């Protein structure tokens, strides 16, 4: 089995217009070195995907959509489908906590989106994680379990190797509060246990598990060294060139600033 590449995903959320995104990518390209053991993925606004795709070297950067709609086409005003993103992005973030909590996406929507992504050759980055309340009542592992069951319901054992899971505790996203590395490890192990149970040991070993939640250039190395964590989903710190470049550099084994 090929060694797992570290995956660093920058989720720009609803920031930067097309012009800003282009300038940002131009600057980032000067700072991020290409390494065989690291994959750097950019998730700009939908609008910027096409222009950025023409600008990047795919060996240096891959692209992700921040969301998608699960029907391939039709009367769904304002939505963007996986079929429309096909060939443009390698990844799609699905079930991000902002989608779950602000836009009220439920497991059914999320599992349909996972299916739509797979059907269109896009790797879903399925986000799971507990709220502060769920954590305070000791439900962290139950929430992860239920969200995995919900999101992966129709995923076959052939498809599971094409999925990435991101553990993102809701209370840590954009708050400056970090999960302890022990918590990230506990979550990553629970995710792999469940994948073992559902799809077998080989699938659990192969699947990539990311941590996300207020990761900075200073904390990245700790999470990347955490057992079971294969990469990072980064929001705020992906919006400045020095911090995102430093995080990507941390992912390359042996390269330290
Ligand atoms: C995210 O958007 O998925 C995220 C983890 O954001 P932040 O790094 O800002 O917490």
PDB file of C-alpha atoms and ligand atoms in Angstrom:
ATOM      1  CA  UNK A   1       0.000   0.000   0.000  1.00  0.00           C
ATOM      2  CA  UNK A   2       1.379   3.453  -0.937  1.00  0.00           C
ATOM      3  CA  UNK A   3       2.186   5.658   2.062  1.00  0.00           C
ATOM      4  CA  UNK A   4      -0.632   8.027   2.939  1.00  0.00           C
ATOM      5  CA  UNK A   5      -0.058  11.564   1.736  1.00  0.00           C
ATOM      6  CA  UNK A   6      -0.702  14.313   4.242  1.00  0.00           C
ATOM      7  CA  UNK A   7      -3.633  16.392   3.129  1.00  0.00           C
ATOM      8  CA  UNK A   8      -3.811  20.109   3.895  1.00  0.00           C
ATOM      9  CA  UNK A   9      -7.095  21.734   2.928  1.00  0.00           C
ATOM     10  CA  UNK A  10      -7.666  25.498   3.049  1.00  0.00           C
ATOM     11  CA  UNK A  11     -11.351  26.349   3.432  1.00  0.00           C
ATOM     12  CA  UNK A  12     -11.693  30.000   2.496  1.00  0.00           C
ATOM     13  CA  UNK A  13     -15.402  30.014   3.300  1.00  0.00           C
ATOM     14  CA  UNK A  14     -17.195  33.154   2.023  1.00  0.00           C
ATOM     15  CA  UNK A  15     -14.018  35.207   1.767  1.00  0.00           C
ATOM     16  CA  UNK A  16     -12.156  36.728  -1.183  1.00  0.00           C
ATOM     17  CA  UNK A  17     -13.705  37.670  -4.511  1.00  0.00           C
ATOM     18  CA  UNK A  18     -12.376  36.255  -7.772  1.00  0.00           C
ATOM     19  CA  UNK A  19      -9.734  38.951  -8.102  1.00  0.00           C
ATOM     20  CA  UNK A  20      -8.511  38.561  -4.503  1.00  0.00           C
ATOM     21  CA  UNK A  21      -8.444  34.787  -4.887  1.00  0.00           C
ATOM     22  CA  UNK A  22      -6.303  35.028  -7.983  1.00  0.00           C
ATOM     23  CA  UNK A  23      -3.784  37.339  -6.318  1.00  0.00           C
ATOM     24  CA  UNK A  24      -3.736  35.127  -3.238  1.00  0.00           C
ATOM     25  CA  UNK A  25      -3.056  31.971  -5.249  1.00  0.00           C
ATOM     26  CA  UNK A  26      -0.317  33.735  -7.152  1.00  0.00           C
ATOM     27  CA  UNK A  27       1.437  34.655  -3.881  1.00  0.00           C
ATOM     28  CA  UNK A  28       0.818  31.241  -2.354  1.00  0.00           C
ATOM     29  CA  UNK A  29       2.358  29.512  -5.367  1.00  0.00           C
ATOM     30  CA  UNK A  30       5.652  31.276  -4.633  1.00  0.00           C
ATOM     31  CA  UNK A  31       5.656  30.047  -1.043  1.00  0.00           C
ATOM     32  CA  UNK A  32       4.469  26.450  -1.242  1.00  0.00           C
ATOM     33  CA  UNK A  33       6.906  23.817  -2.394  1.00  0.00           C
ATOM     34  CA  UNK A  34       5.725  20.671  -4.176  1.00  0.00           C
ATOM     35  CA  UNK A  35       6.375  17.519  -2.140  1.00  0.00           C
ATOM     36  CA  UNK A  36       5.342  13.990  -2.967  1.00  0.00           C
ATOM     37  CA  UNK A  37       4.175  13.323   0.573  1.00  0.00           C
ATOM     38  CA  UNK A  38       1.809  16.314   0.803  1.00  0.00           C
ATOM     39  CA  UNK A  39      -1.299  17.323  -1.066  1.00  0.00           C
ATOM     40  CA  UNK A  40      -2.382  20.959  -0.732  1.00  0.00           C
ATOM     41  CA  UNK A  41      -6.023  21.637  -1.518  1.00  0.00           C
ATOM     42  CA  UNK A  42      -7.666  25.042  -1.918  1.00  0.00           C
ATOM     43  CA  UNK A  43     -11.390  25.567  -1.389  1.00  0.00           C
ATOM     44  CA  UNK A  44     -12.253  29.055  -2.638  1.00  0.00           C
ATOM     45  CA  UNK A  45     -15.736  30.382  -3.362  1.00  0.00           C
ATOM     46  CA  UNK A  46     -17.508  28.610  -6.260  1.00  0.00           C
ATOM     47  CA  UNK A  47     -16.994  31.718  -8.401  1.00  0.00           C
ATOM     48  CA  UNK A  48     -13.227  31.475  -8.178  1.00  0.00           C
ATOM     49  CA  UNK A  49     -12.925  27.763  -8.936  1.00  0.00           C
ATOM     50  CA  UNK A  50     -12.824  28.131 -12.700  1.00  0.00           C
ATOM     51  CA  UNK A  51     -10.301  31.011 -12.882  1.00  0.00           C
ATOM     52  CA  UNK A  52      -8.131  29.483 -10.161  1.00  0.00           C
ATOM     53  CA  UNK A  53      -8.180  26.147 -11.973  1.00  0.00           C
ATOM     54  CA  UNK A  54      -6.618  27.833 -15.003  1.00  0.00           C
ATOM     55  CA  UNK A  55      -3.987  29.444 -12.834  1.00  0.00           C
ATOM     56  CA  UNK A  56      -2.691  26.580 -10.719  1.00  0.00           C
ATOM     57  CA  UNK A  57      -0.201  23.827 -11.341  1.00  0.00           C
ATOM     58  CA  UNK A  58      -2.100  20.676 -10.339  1.00  0.00           C
ATOM     59  CA  UNK A  59       1.062  19.172  -8.906  1.00  0.00           C
ATOM     60  CA  UNK A  60       1.149  22.041  -6.440  1.00  0.00           C
ATOM     61  CA  UNK A  61      -2.527  22.572  -5.676  1.00  0.00           C
ATOM     62  CA  UNK A  62      -5.749  20.647  -5.992  1.00  0.00           C
ATOM     63  CA  UNK A  63      -9.182  22.243  -5.730  1.00  0.00           C
ATOM     64  CA  UNK A  64     -12.166  21.577  -3.515  1.00  0.00           C
ATOM     65  CA  UNK A  65     -15.721  22.851  -3.582  1.00  0.00           C
ATOM     66  CA  UNK A  66     -17.018  24.021  -0.211  1.00  0.00           C
ATOM     67  CA  UNK A  67     -20.380  22.421  -0.888  1.00  0.00           C
ATOM     68  CA  UNK A  68     -22.428  20.978  -3.730  1.00  0.00           C
ATOM     69  CA  UNK A  69     -25.990  20.004  -4.541  1.00  0.00           C
ATOM     70  CA  UNK A  70     -26.800  16.343  -4.909  1.00  0.00           C
ATOM     71  CA  UNK A  71     -29.071  16.412  -7.955  1.00  0.00           C
ATOM     72  CA  UNK A  72     -27.043  16.536 -11.158  1.00  0.00           C
ATOM     73  CA  UNK A  73     -29.243  19.151 -12.891  1.00  0.00           C
ATOM     74  CA  UNK A  74     -32.754  20.563 -12.965  1.00  0.00           C
ATOM     75  CA  UNK A  75     -34.938  23.233 -11.380  1.00  0.00           C
ATOM     76  CA  UNK A  76     -32.842  23.986  -8.267  1.00  0.00           C
ATOM     77  CA  UNK A  77     -32.326  27.732  -8.432  1.00  0.00           C
ATOM     78  CA  UNK A  78     -29.073  28.906  -6.946  1.00  0.00           C
ATOM     79  CA  UNK A  79     -27.516  25.494  -6.452  1.00  0.00           C
ATOM     80  CA  UNK A  80     -24.314  24.077  -7.969  1.00  0.00           C
ATOM     81  CA  UNK A  81     -24.237  20.358  -8.668  1.00  0.00           C
ATOM     82  CA  UNK A  82     -21.485  17.788  -8.401  1.00  0.00           C
ATOM     83  CA  UNK A  83     -22.012  17.147 -12.119  1.00  0.00           C
ATOM     84  CA  UNK A  84     -21.194  20.811 -12.808  1.00  0.00           C
ATOM     85  CA  UNK A  85     -18.082  20.559 -10.651  1.00  0.00           C
ATOM     86  CA  UNK A  86     -16.906  17.343 -12.260  1.00  0.00           C
ATOM     87  CA  UNK A  87     -13.444  17.731 -13.754  1.00  0.00           C
ATOM     88  CA  UNK A  88     -12.977  21.102 -12.059  1.00  0.00           C
ATOM     89  CA  UNK A  89     -12.419  19.992  -8.460  1.00  0.00           C
ATOM     90  CA  UNK A  90     -10.801  16.895  -6.994  1.00  0.00           C
ATOM     91  CA  UNK A  91     -12.533  17.271  -3.604  1.00  0.00           C
ATOM     92  CA  UNK A  92     -15.725  18.627  -2.051  1.00  0.00           C
ATOM     93  CA  UNK A  93     -16.262  19.529   1.590  1.00  0.00           C
ATOM     94  CA  UNK A  94     -19.518  17.923   2.665  1.00  0.00           C
ATOM     95  CA  UNK A  95     -21.417  18.302   5.909  1.00  0.00           C
ATOM     96  CA  UNK A  96     -19.287  21.159   7.226  1.00  0.00           C
ATOM     97  CA  UNK A  97     -20.690  22.253  10.571  1.00  0.00           C
ATOM     98  CA  UNK A  98     -21.686  25.630   9.085  1.00  0.00           C
ATOM     99  CA  UNK A  99     -23.807  23.740   6.537  1.00  0.00           C
ATOM    100  CA  UNK A 100     -25.255  21.493   9.226  1.00  0.00           C
ATOM    101  CA  UNK A 101     -26.001  24.225  11.742  1.00  0.00           C
ATOM    102  CA  UNK A 102     -26.637  27.429   9.763  1.00  0.00           C
ATOM    103  CA  UNK A 103     -28.252  25.853   6.700  1.00  0.00           C
ATOM    104  CA  UNK A 104     -29.875  22.973   8.564  1.00  0.00           C
ATOM    105  CA  UNK A 105     -28.432  20.181   6.472  1.00  0.00           C
ATOM    106  CA  UNK A 106     -29.342  16.787   7.804  1.00  0.00           C
ATOM    107  CA  UNK A 107     -27.861  13.329   7.388  1.00  0.00           C
ATOM    108  CA  UNK A 108     -30.101  12.622   4.400  1.00  0.00           C
ATOM    109  CA  UNK A 109     -28.818  15.707   2.521  1.00  0.00           C
ATOM    110  CA  UNK A 110     -25.270  14.872   3.480  1.00  0.00           C
ATOM    111  CA  UNK A 111     -25.439  11.261   2.371  1.00  0.00           C
ATOM    112  CA  UNK A 112     -26.992  12.337  -0.945  1.00  0.00           C
ATOM    113  CA  UNK A 113     -24.160  14.811  -1.423  1.00  0.00           C
ATOM    114  CA  UNK A 114     -21.557  12.153  -0.635  1.00  0.00           C
ATOM    115  CA  UNK A 115     -23.168   9.942  -3.291  1.00  0.00           C
ATOM    116  CA  UNK A 116     -23.319  12.780  -5.815  1.00  0.00           C
ATOM    117  CA  UNK A 117     -19.649  13.540  -5.293  1.00  0.00           C
ATOM    118  CA  UNK A 118     -18.615   9.904  -5.736  1.00  0.00           C
ATOM    119  CA  UNK A 119     -20.816   9.539  -8.806  1.00  0.00           C
ATOM    120  CA  UNK A 120     -19.014  12.511 -10.332  1.00  0.00           C
ATOM    121  CA  UNK A 121     -15.461  11.492  -9.488  1.00  0.00           C
ATOM    122  CA  UNK A 122     -15.081  13.976  -6.665  1.00  0.00           C
ATOM    123  CA  UNK A 123     -13.621  12.903  -3.331  1.00  0.00           C
ATOM    124  CA  UNK A 124     -15.971  13.869  -0.492  1.00  0.00           C
ATOM    125  CA  UNK A 125     -14.377  15.327   2.619  1.00  0.00           C
ATOM    126  CA  UNK A 126     -17.088  14.339   5.068  1.00  0.00           C
ATOM    127  CA  UNK A 127     -17.030  16.537   8.175  1.00  0.00           C
ATOM    128  CA  UNK A 128     -18.158  15.224  11.535  1.00  0.00           C
ATOM    129  CA  UNK A 129     -17.933  16.646  15.024  1.00  0.00           C
ATOM    130  CA  UNK A 130     -19.787  17.456  18.196  1.00  0.00           C
ATOM    131  CA  UNK A 131     -21.115  20.782  19.495  1.00  0.00           C
ATOM    132  CA  UNK A 132     -20.002  22.234  22.834  1.00  0.00           C
ATOM    133  CA  UNK A 133     -23.215  21.006  24.428  1.00  0.00           C
ATOM    134  CA  UNK A 134     -22.852  17.491  23.053  1.00  0.00           C
ATOM    135  CA  UNK A 135     -19.312  17.445  24.343  1.00  0.00           C
ATOM    136  CA  UNK A 136     -20.329  18.699  27.785  1.00  0.00           C
ATOM    137  CA  UNK A 137     -22.793  15.823  28.163  1.00  0.00           C
ATOM    138  CA  UNK A 138     -20.206  13.262  27.052  1.00  0.00           C
ATOM    139  CA  UNK A 139     -21.661  12.573  23.599  1.00  0.00           C
ATOM    140  CA  UNK A 140     -18.597  13.259  21.459  1.00  0.00           C
ATOM    141  CA  UNK A 141     -18.154   9.696  20.262  1.00  0.00           C
ATOM    142  CA  UNK A 142     -21.887   9.082  19.784  1.00  0.00           C
ATOM    143  CA  UNK A 143     -22.180  12.165  17.571  1.00  0.00           C
ATOM    144  CA  UNK A 144     -19.229  11.079  15.443  1.00  0.00           C
ATOM    145  CA  UNK A 145     -20.712   7.598  15.204  1.00  0.00           C
ATOM    146  CA  UNK A 146     -24.148   8.854  14.168  1.00  0.00           C
ATOM    147  CA  UNK A 147     -22.799  11.343  11.638  1.00  0.00           C
ATOM    148  CA  UNK A 148     -20.653   8.635  10.054  1.00  0.00           C
ATOM    149  CA  UNK A 149     -23.606   6.270   9.860  1.00  0.00           C
ATOM    150  CA  UNK A 150     -25.693   9.072   8.353  1.00  0.00           C
ATOM    151  CA  UNK A 151     -23.129  10.267   5.829  1.00  0.00           C
ATOM    152  CA  UNK A 152     -21.809   6.887   4.732  1.00  0.00           C
ATOM    153  CA  UNK A 153     -25.141   5.050   4.585  1.00  0.00           C
ATOM    154  CA  UNK A 154     -24.972   4.264   0.870  1.00  0.00           C
ATOM    155  CA  UNK A 155     -21.205   4.054   0.466  1.00  0.00           C
ATOM    156  CA  UNK A 156     -19.969   0.682  -0.765  1.00  0.00           C
ATOM    157  CA  UNK A 157     -16.740  -1.059   0.191  1.00  0.00           C
ATOM    158  CA  UNK A 158     -15.346  -0.118  -3.252  1.00  0.00           C
ATOM    159  CA  UNK A 159     -16.162   3.551  -2.656  1.00  0.00           C
ATOM    160  CA  UNK A 160     -14.894   3.955   0.902  1.00  0.00           C
ATOM    161  CA  UNK A 161     -11.263   4.345  -0.180  1.00  0.00           C
ATOM    162  CA  UNK A 162     -12.319   7.463  -2.090  1.00  0.00           C
ATOM    163  CA  UNK A 163     -13.578   9.243   1.013  1.00  0.00           C
ATOM    164  CA  UNK A 164     -11.825  11.545   3.468  1.00  0.00           C
ATOM    165  CA  UNK A 165     -13.241  12.122   6.953  1.00  0.00           C
ATOM    166  CA  UNK A 166     -12.587  15.389   8.786  1.00  0.00           C
ATOM    167  CA  UNK A 167     -13.058  15.500  12.532  1.00  0.00           C
ATOM    168  CA  UNK A 168     -14.082  19.069  13.263  1.00  0.00           C
ATOM    169  CA  UNK A 169     -15.438  19.739  16.739  1.00  0.00           C
ATOM    170  CA  UNK A 170     -17.974  22.526  16.191  1.00  0.00           C
ATOM    171  CA  UNK A 171     -16.866  24.426  19.274  1.00  0.00           C
ATOM    172  CA  UNK A 172     -13.325  24.652  17.894  1.00  0.00           C
ATOM    173  CA  UNK A 173     -14.212  26.028  14.456  1.00  0.00           C
ATOM    174  CA  UNK A 174     -13.324  29.687  14.078  1.00  0.00           C
ATOM    175  CA  UNK A 175     -13.265  30.152  17.851  1.00  0.00           C
ATOM    176  CA  UNK A 176      -9.550  30.010  18.609  1.00  0.00           C
ATOM    177  CA  UNK A 177     -10.278  27.087  20.950  1.00  0.00           C
ATOM    178  CA  UNK A 178      -8.269  24.011  20.018  1.00  0.00           C
ATOM    179  CA  UNK A 179      -9.206  20.462  20.713  1.00  0.00           C
ATOM    180  CA  UNK A 180      -6.467  18.743  22.665  1.00  0.00           C
ATOM    181  CA  UNK A 181      -4.334  16.498  20.464  1.00  0.00           C
ATOM    182  CA  UNK A 182      -5.588  13.627  22.672  1.00  0.00           C
ATOM    183  CA  UNK A 183      -9.152  14.478  21.639  1.00  0.00           C
ATOM    184  CA  UNK A 184      -8.194  14.538  17.963  1.00  0.00           C
ATOM    185  CA  UNK A 185      -6.494  11.181  18.423  1.00  0.00           C
ATOM    186  CA  UNK A 186      -9.484   9.740  20.267  1.00  0.00           C
ATOM    187  CA  UNK A 187     -11.795  10.907  17.471  1.00  0.00           C
ATOM    188  CA  UNK A 188      -9.507   9.604  14.715  1.00  0.00           C
ATOM    189  CA  UNK A 189      -9.298   6.214  16.429  1.00  0.00           C
ATOM    190  CA  UNK A 190     -13.068   6.073  16.878  1.00  0.00           C
ATOM    191  CA  UNK A 191     -13.540   6.896  13.189  1.00  0.00           C
ATOM    192  CA  UNK A 192     -11.150   4.107  12.158  1.00  0.00           C
ATOM    193  CA  UNK A 193     -12.799   1.655  14.539  1.00  0.00           C
ATOM    194  CA  UNK A 194     -16.116   2.351  12.919  1.00  0.00           C
ATOM    195  CA  UNK A 195     -14.687   2.076   9.412  1.00  0.00           C
ATOM    196  CA  UNK A 196     -13.143  -1.264  10.441  1.00  0.00           C
ATOM    197  CA  UNK A 197     -16.509  -2.406  11.681  1.00  0.00           C
ATOM    198  CA  UNK A 198     -18.309  -1.301   8.504  1.00  0.00           C
ATOM    199  CA  UNK A 199     -15.710  -1.961   5.804  1.00  0.00           C
ATOM    200  CA  UNK A 200     -12.847  -3.948   7.309  1.00  0.00           C
ATOM    201  CA  UNK A 201      -9.346  -3.255   8.518  1.00  0.00           C
ATOM    202  CA  UNK A 202      -7.745  -2.470   5.159  1.00  0.00           C
ATOM    203  CA  UNK A 203     -10.300   0.293   4.501  1.00  0.00           C
ATOM    204  CA  UNK A 204      -9.745   1.730   7.975  1.00  0.00           C
ATOM    205  CA  UNK A 205      -5.992   1.860   7.462  1.00  0.00           C
ATOM    206  CA  UNK A 206      -6.313   3.482   4.073  1.00  0.00           C
ATOM    207  CA  UNK A 207      -8.908   6.139   4.844  1.00  0.00           C
ATOM    208  CA  UNK A 208      -7.555   9.604   5.479  1.00  0.00           C
ATOM    209  CA  UNK A 209      -8.719  11.361   8.637  1.00  0.00           C
ATOM    210  CA  UNK A 210      -8.201  15.095   9.058  1.00  0.00           C
ATOM    211  CA  UNK A 211      -8.430  17.361  12.084  1.00  0.00           C
ATOM    212  CA  UNK A 212      -9.961  20.820  11.792  1.00  0.00           C
ATOM    213  CA  UNK A 213     -10.677  23.541  14.329  1.00  0.00           C
ATOM    214  CA  UNK A 214      -8.674  26.739  14.806  1.00  0.00           C
ATOM    215  CA  UNK A 215      -5.442  25.206  13.525  1.00  0.00           C
ATOM    216  CA  UNK A 216      -2.642  27.756  13.243  1.00  0.00           C
ATOM    217  CA  UNK A 217       0.928  27.671  11.970  1.00  0.00           C
ATOM    218  CA  UNK A 218       1.971  27.125  15.593  1.00  0.00           C
ATOM    219  CA  UNK A 219      -0.376  24.243  16.353  1.00  0.00           C
ATOM    220  CA  UNK A 220      -0.237  22.448  12.975  1.00  0.00           C
ATOM    221  CA  UNK A 221       2.826  20.321  13.759  1.00  0.00           C
ATOM    222  CA  UNK A 222       1.262  18.964  16.946  1.00  0.00           C
ATOM    223  CA  UNK A 223      -1.873  17.781  15.152  1.00  0.00           C
ATOM    224  CA  UNK A 224       0.098  16.403  12.234  1.00  0.00           C
ATOM    225  CA  UNK A 225       2.119  14.337  14.705  1.00  0.00           C
ATOM    226  CA  UNK A 226      -1.038  13.070  16.394  1.00  0.00           C
ATOM    227  CA  UNK A 227      -1.768   9.376  15.962  1.00  0.00           C
ATOM    228  CA  UNK A 228      -4.359   8.667  13.271  1.00  0.00           C
ATOM    229  CA  UNK A 229      -4.407  12.229  11.891  1.00  0.00           C
ATOM    230  CA  UNK A 230      -3.462  12.407   8.192  1.00  0.00           C
ATOM    231  CA  UNK A 231      -3.923  16.091   7.603  1.00  0.00           C
ATOM    232  CA  UNK A 232      -5.699  19.303   8.455  1.00  0.00           C
ATOM    233  CA  UNK A 233      -8.772  21.231   7.418  1.00  0.00           C
ATOM    234  CA  UNK A 234      -7.864  24.862   7.959  1.00  0.00           C
ATOM    235  CA  UNK A 235     -10.216  27.850   7.901  1.00  0.00           C
ATOM    236  CA  UNK A 236      -8.950  31.150   9.299  1.00  0.00           C
ATOM    237  CA  UNK A 237      -5.255  30.336   9.009  1.00  0.00           C
ATOM    238  CA  UNK A 238      -5.667  29.492   5.316  1.00  0.00           C
ATOM    239  CA  UNK A 239      -6.551  33.109   4.586  1.00  0.00           C
ATOM    240  CA  UNK A 240      -3.054  34.515   4.950  1.00  0.00           C
ATOM    241  CA  UNK A 241      -0.185  33.373   2.783  1.00  0.00           C
ATOM    242  CA  UNK A 242       2.499  33.040   5.503  1.00  0.00           C
ATOM    243  CA  UNK A 243       0.343  31.010   7.875  1.00  0.00           C
ATOM    244  CA  UNK A 244      -1.052  28.639   5.239  1.00  0.00           C
ATOM    245  CA  UNK A 245       2.363  28.168   3.654  1.00  0.00           C
ATOM    246  CA  UNK A 246       3.845  27.424   7.088  1.00  0.00           C
ATOM    247  CA  UNK A 247       1.123  24.854   7.783  1.00  0.00           C
ATOM    248  CA  UNK A 248       1.732  23.156   4.433  1.00  0.00           C
ATOM    249  CA  UNK A 249       5.482  23.106   5.127  1.00  0.00           C
ATOM    250  CA  UNK A 250       4.862  21.389   8.479  1.00  0.00           C
ATOM    251  CA  UNK A 251       3.141  18.550   6.656  1.00  0.00           C
ATOM    252  CA  UNK A 252       6.262  17.639   4.711  1.00  0.00           C
ATOM    253  CA  UNK A 253       8.211  15.173   6.795  1.00  0.00           C
ATOM    254  CA  UNK A 254      11.611  16.453   7.606  1.00  0.00           C
ATOM    255  CA  UNK A 255      11.041  20.027   6.503  1.00  0.00           C
ATOM    256  CA  UNK A 256      11.043  22.266   9.528  1.00  0.00           C
ATOM    257  CA  UNK A 257      11.270  26.000   9.585  1.00  0.00           C
TER     258      UNK A 257
HETATM  259  C1  LIG B   1     -13.134  25.146   8.973  1.00  0.00           C
HETATM  260  O1  LIG B   1     -13.620  26.071   8.337  1.00  0.00           O
HETATM  261  O2  LIG B   1     -13.384  23.986   8.652  1.00  0.00           O
HETATM  262  C2  LIG B   1     -12.256  25.442  10.101  1.00  0.00           C
HETATM  263  C3  LIG B   1     -11.688  24.458  10.749  1.00  0.00           C
HETATM  264  O3  LIG B   1     -12.089  26.762  10.400  1.00  0.00           O
HETATM  265  P1  LIG B   1     -11.011  27.359  11.453  1.00  0.00           P
HETATM  266  O4  LIG B   1      -9.670  26.782  11.097  1.00  0.00           O
HETATM  267  O5  LIG B   1     -11.078  28.844  11.249  1.00  0.00           O
HETATM  268  O6  LIG B   1     -11.447  26.945  12.808  1.00  0.00           O
END
